[in-house]
PDB file of C-alpha atoms in Angstrom:
ATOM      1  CA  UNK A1255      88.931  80.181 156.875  1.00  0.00           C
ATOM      2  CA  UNK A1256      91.128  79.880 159.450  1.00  0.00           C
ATOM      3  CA  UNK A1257      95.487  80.237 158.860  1.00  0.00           C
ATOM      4  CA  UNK A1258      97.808  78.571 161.297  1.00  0.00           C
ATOM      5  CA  UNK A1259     101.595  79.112 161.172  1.00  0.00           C
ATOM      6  CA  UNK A1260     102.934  75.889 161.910  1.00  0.00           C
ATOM      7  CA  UNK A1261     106.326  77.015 162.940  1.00  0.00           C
ATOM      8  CA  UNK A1262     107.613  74.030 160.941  1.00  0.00           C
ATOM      9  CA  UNK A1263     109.846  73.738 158.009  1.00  0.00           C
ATOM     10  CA  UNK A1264     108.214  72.602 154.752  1.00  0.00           C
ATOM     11  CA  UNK A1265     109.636  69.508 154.955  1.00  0.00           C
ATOM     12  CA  UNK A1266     107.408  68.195 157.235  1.00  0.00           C
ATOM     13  CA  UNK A1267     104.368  69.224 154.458  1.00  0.00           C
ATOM     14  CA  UNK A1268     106.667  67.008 152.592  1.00  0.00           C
ATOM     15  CA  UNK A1269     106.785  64.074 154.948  1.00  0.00           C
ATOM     16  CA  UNK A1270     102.648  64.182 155.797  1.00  0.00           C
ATOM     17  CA  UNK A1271     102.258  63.957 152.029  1.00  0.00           C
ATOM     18  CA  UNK A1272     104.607  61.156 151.465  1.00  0.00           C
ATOM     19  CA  UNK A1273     102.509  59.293 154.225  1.00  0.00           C
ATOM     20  CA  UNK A1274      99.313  60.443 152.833  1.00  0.00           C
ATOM     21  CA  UNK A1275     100.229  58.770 148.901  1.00  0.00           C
ATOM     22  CA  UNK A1276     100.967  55.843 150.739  1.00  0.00           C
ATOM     23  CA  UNK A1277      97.557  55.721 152.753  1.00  0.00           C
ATOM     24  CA  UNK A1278      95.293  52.336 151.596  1.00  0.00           C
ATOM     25  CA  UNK A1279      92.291  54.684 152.586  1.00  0.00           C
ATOM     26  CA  UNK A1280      93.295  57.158 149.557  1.00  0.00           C
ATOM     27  CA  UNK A1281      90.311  57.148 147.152  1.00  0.00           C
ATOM     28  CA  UNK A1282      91.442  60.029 144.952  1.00  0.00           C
ATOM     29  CA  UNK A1283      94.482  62.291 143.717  1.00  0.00           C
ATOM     30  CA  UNK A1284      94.464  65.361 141.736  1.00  0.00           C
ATOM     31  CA  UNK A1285      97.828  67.156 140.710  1.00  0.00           C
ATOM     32  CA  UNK A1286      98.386  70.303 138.976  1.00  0.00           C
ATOM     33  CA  UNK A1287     100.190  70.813 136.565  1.00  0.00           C
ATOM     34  CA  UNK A1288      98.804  67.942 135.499  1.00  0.00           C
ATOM     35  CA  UNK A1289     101.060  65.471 132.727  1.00  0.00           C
ATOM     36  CA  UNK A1290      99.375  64.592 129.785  1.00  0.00           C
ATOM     37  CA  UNK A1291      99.732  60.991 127.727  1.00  0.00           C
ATOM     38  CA  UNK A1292     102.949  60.260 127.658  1.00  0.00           C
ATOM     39  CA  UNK A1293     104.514  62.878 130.692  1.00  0.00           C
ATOM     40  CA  UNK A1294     105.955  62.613 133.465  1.00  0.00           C
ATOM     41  CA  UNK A1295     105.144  64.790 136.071  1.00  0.00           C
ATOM     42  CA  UNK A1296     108.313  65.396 137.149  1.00  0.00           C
ATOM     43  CA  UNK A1297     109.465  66.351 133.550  1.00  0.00           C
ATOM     44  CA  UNK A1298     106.526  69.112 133.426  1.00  0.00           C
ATOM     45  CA  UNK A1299     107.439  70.422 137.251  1.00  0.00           C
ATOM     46  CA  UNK A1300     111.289  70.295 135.929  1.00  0.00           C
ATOM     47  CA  UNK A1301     110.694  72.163 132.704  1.00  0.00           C
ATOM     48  CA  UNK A1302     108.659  74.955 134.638  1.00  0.00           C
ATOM     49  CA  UNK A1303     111.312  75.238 137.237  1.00  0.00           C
ATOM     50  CA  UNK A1304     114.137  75.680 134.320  1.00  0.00           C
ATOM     51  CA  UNK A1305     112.212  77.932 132.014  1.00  0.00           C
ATOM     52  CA  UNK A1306     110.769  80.048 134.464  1.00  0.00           C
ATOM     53  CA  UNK A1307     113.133  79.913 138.038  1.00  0.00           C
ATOM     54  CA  UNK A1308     109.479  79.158 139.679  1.00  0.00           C
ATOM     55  CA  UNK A1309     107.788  75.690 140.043  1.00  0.00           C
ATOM     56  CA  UNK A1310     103.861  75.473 141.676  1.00  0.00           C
ATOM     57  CA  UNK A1311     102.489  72.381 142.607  1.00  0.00           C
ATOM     58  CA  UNK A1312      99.067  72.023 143.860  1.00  0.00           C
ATOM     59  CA  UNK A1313      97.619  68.204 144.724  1.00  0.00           C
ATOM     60  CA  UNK A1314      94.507  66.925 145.765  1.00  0.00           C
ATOM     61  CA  UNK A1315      93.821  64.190 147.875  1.00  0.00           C
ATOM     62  CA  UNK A1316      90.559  62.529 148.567  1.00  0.00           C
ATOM     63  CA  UNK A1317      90.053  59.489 151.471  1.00  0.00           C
ATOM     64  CA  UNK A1318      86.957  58.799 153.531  1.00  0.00           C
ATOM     65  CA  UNK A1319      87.831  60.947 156.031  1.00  0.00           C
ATOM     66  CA  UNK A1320      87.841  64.461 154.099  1.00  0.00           C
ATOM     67  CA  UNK A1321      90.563  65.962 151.253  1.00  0.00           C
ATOM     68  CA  UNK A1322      93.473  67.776 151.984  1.00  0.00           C
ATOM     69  CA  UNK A1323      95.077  70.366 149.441  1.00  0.00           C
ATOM     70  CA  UNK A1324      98.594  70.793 149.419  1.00  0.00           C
ATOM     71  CA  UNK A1325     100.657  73.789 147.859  1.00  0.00           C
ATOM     72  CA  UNK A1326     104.058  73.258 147.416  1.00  0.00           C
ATOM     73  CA  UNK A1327     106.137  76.730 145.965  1.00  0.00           C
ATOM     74  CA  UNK A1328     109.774  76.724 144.839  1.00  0.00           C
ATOM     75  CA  UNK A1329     111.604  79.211 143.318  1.00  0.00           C
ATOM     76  CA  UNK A1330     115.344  79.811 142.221  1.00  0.00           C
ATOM     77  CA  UNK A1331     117.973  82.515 141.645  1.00  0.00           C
ATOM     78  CA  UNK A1332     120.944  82.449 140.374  1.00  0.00           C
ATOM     79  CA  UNK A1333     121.932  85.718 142.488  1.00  0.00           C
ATOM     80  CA  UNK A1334     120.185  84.058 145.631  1.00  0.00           C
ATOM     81  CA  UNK A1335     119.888  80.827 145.603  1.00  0.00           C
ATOM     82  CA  UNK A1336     116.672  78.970 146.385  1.00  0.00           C
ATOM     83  CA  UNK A1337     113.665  78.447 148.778  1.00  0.00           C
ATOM     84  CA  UNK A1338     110.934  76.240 149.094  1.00  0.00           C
ATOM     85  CA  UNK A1339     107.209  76.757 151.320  1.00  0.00           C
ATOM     86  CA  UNK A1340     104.153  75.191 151.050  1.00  0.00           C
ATOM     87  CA  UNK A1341     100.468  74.874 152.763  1.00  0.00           C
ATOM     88  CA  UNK A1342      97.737  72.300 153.551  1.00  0.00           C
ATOM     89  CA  UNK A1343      94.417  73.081 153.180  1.00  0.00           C
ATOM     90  CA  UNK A1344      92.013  71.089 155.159  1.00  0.00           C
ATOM     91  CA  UNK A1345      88.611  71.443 155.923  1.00  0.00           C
ATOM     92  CA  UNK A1346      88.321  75.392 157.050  1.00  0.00           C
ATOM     93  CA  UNK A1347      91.755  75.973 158.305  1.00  0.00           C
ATOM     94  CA  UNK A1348      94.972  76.646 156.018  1.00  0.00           C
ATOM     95  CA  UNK A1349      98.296  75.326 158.118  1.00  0.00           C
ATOM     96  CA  UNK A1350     101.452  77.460 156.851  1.00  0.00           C
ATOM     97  CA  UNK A1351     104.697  75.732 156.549  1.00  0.00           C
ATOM     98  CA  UNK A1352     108.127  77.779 156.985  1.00  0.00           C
ATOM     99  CA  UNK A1353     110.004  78.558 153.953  1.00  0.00           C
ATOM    100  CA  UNK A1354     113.264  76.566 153.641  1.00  0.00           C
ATOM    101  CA  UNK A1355     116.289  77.090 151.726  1.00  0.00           C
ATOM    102  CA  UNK A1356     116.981  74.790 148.758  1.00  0.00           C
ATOM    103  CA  UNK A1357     119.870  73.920 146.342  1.00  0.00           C
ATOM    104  CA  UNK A1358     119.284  72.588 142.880  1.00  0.00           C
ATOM    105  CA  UNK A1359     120.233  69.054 143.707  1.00  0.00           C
ATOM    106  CA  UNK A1360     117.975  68.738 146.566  1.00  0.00           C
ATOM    107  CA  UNK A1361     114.739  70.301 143.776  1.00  0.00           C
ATOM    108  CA  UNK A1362     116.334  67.298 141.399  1.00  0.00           C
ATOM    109  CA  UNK A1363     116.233  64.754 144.239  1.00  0.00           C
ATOM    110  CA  UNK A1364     113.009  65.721 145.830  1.00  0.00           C
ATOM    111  CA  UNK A1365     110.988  65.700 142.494  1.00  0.00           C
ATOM    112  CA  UNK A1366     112.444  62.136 141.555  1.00  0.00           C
ATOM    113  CA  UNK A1367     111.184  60.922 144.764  1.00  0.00           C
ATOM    114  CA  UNK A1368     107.658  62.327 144.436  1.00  0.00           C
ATOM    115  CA  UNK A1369     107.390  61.502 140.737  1.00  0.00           C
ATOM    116  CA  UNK A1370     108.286  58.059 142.026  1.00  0.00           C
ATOM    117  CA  UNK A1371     105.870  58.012 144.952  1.00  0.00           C
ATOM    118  CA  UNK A1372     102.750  60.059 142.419  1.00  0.00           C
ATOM    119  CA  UNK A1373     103.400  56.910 139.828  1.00  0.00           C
ATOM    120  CA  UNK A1374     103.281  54.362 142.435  1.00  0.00           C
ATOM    121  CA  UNK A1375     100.330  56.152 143.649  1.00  0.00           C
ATOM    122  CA  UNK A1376      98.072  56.425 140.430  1.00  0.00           C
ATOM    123  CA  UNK A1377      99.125  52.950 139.727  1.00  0.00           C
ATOM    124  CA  UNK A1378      97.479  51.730 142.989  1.00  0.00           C
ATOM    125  CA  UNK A1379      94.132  53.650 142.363  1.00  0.00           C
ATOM    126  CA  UNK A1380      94.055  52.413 138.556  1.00  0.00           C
ATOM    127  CA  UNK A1381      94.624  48.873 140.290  1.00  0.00           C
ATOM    128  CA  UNK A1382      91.999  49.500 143.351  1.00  0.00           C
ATOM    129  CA  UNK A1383      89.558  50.929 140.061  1.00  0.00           C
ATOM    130  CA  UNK A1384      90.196  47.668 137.865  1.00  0.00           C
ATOM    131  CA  UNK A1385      89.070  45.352 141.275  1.00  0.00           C
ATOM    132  CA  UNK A1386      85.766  47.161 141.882  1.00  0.00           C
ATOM    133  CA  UNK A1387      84.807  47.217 138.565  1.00  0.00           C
ATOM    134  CA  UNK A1388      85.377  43.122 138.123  1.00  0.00           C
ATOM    135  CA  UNK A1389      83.411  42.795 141.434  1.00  0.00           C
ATOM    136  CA  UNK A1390      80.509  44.740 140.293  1.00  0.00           C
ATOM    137  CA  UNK A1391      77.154  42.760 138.528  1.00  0.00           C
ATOM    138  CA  UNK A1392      76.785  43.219 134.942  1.00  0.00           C
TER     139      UNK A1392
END
């Protein structure tokens, strides 16, 4: 395995992962934590970051071309303040993004965006899922 410091602030990890959600080619997306019936998964991130000053998120995408893990970390305290960092895993090489610093009102505004874009994702999958199975021969 190979590690690359990308010199680059996690929010770029943030913007290739908004871009990959929204890729037609996607086939396939894992996240942990994962919500059970009923969650949201930006309630379950939320309640981890609250209880425990710590939120871990790890997601798994899957398109023709390959997967790509990402690893998002954010902690919080009180004394400090917070941070953010995060990684990609692809193929054999792990790219390192550069810890940035984060208030809790960007964590609030960050997670409603990617529980919006996660929704919008699983709702296209469960749509692309419904299509092939009409289309195939009984």
């Amino acid at each position: 395995m190979r590690v690359v410091r990308t010199g680059l602030p996690v929010t770029e990890l943030l913007n290739e992962l908004r871009k990959d959600l929204q890729n037609e080619k996607l086939e396939y997306m894992q996240r942990i934590p994962a919500p059970r019936a009923g969650e949201r998964y930006r309630d379950v991130v939320a309640e981890l970051f609250t209880k425990y000053g710590a939120a871990a998120v790890y997601i798994l995408l899957k398109t023709p071309e390959g997967e790509k893990r990402y690893t998002v970390l954010a902690r919080y305290d009180w004394s400090f303040g917070g941070f953010a960092e995060g990684w990609i895993v692809e193929g054999d090489t792990v790219r390192v993004f550069e810890p940035i610093g984060v208030s809790l009102g960007q964590f609030s505004a960050t997670l409603e965006e990617f529980g919006d874009l996660f929704w919008k994702t699983e709702q296209m999958l469960a749509s692309r899922k419904v299509e092939q199975a009409g289309r195939e021969p009984y």
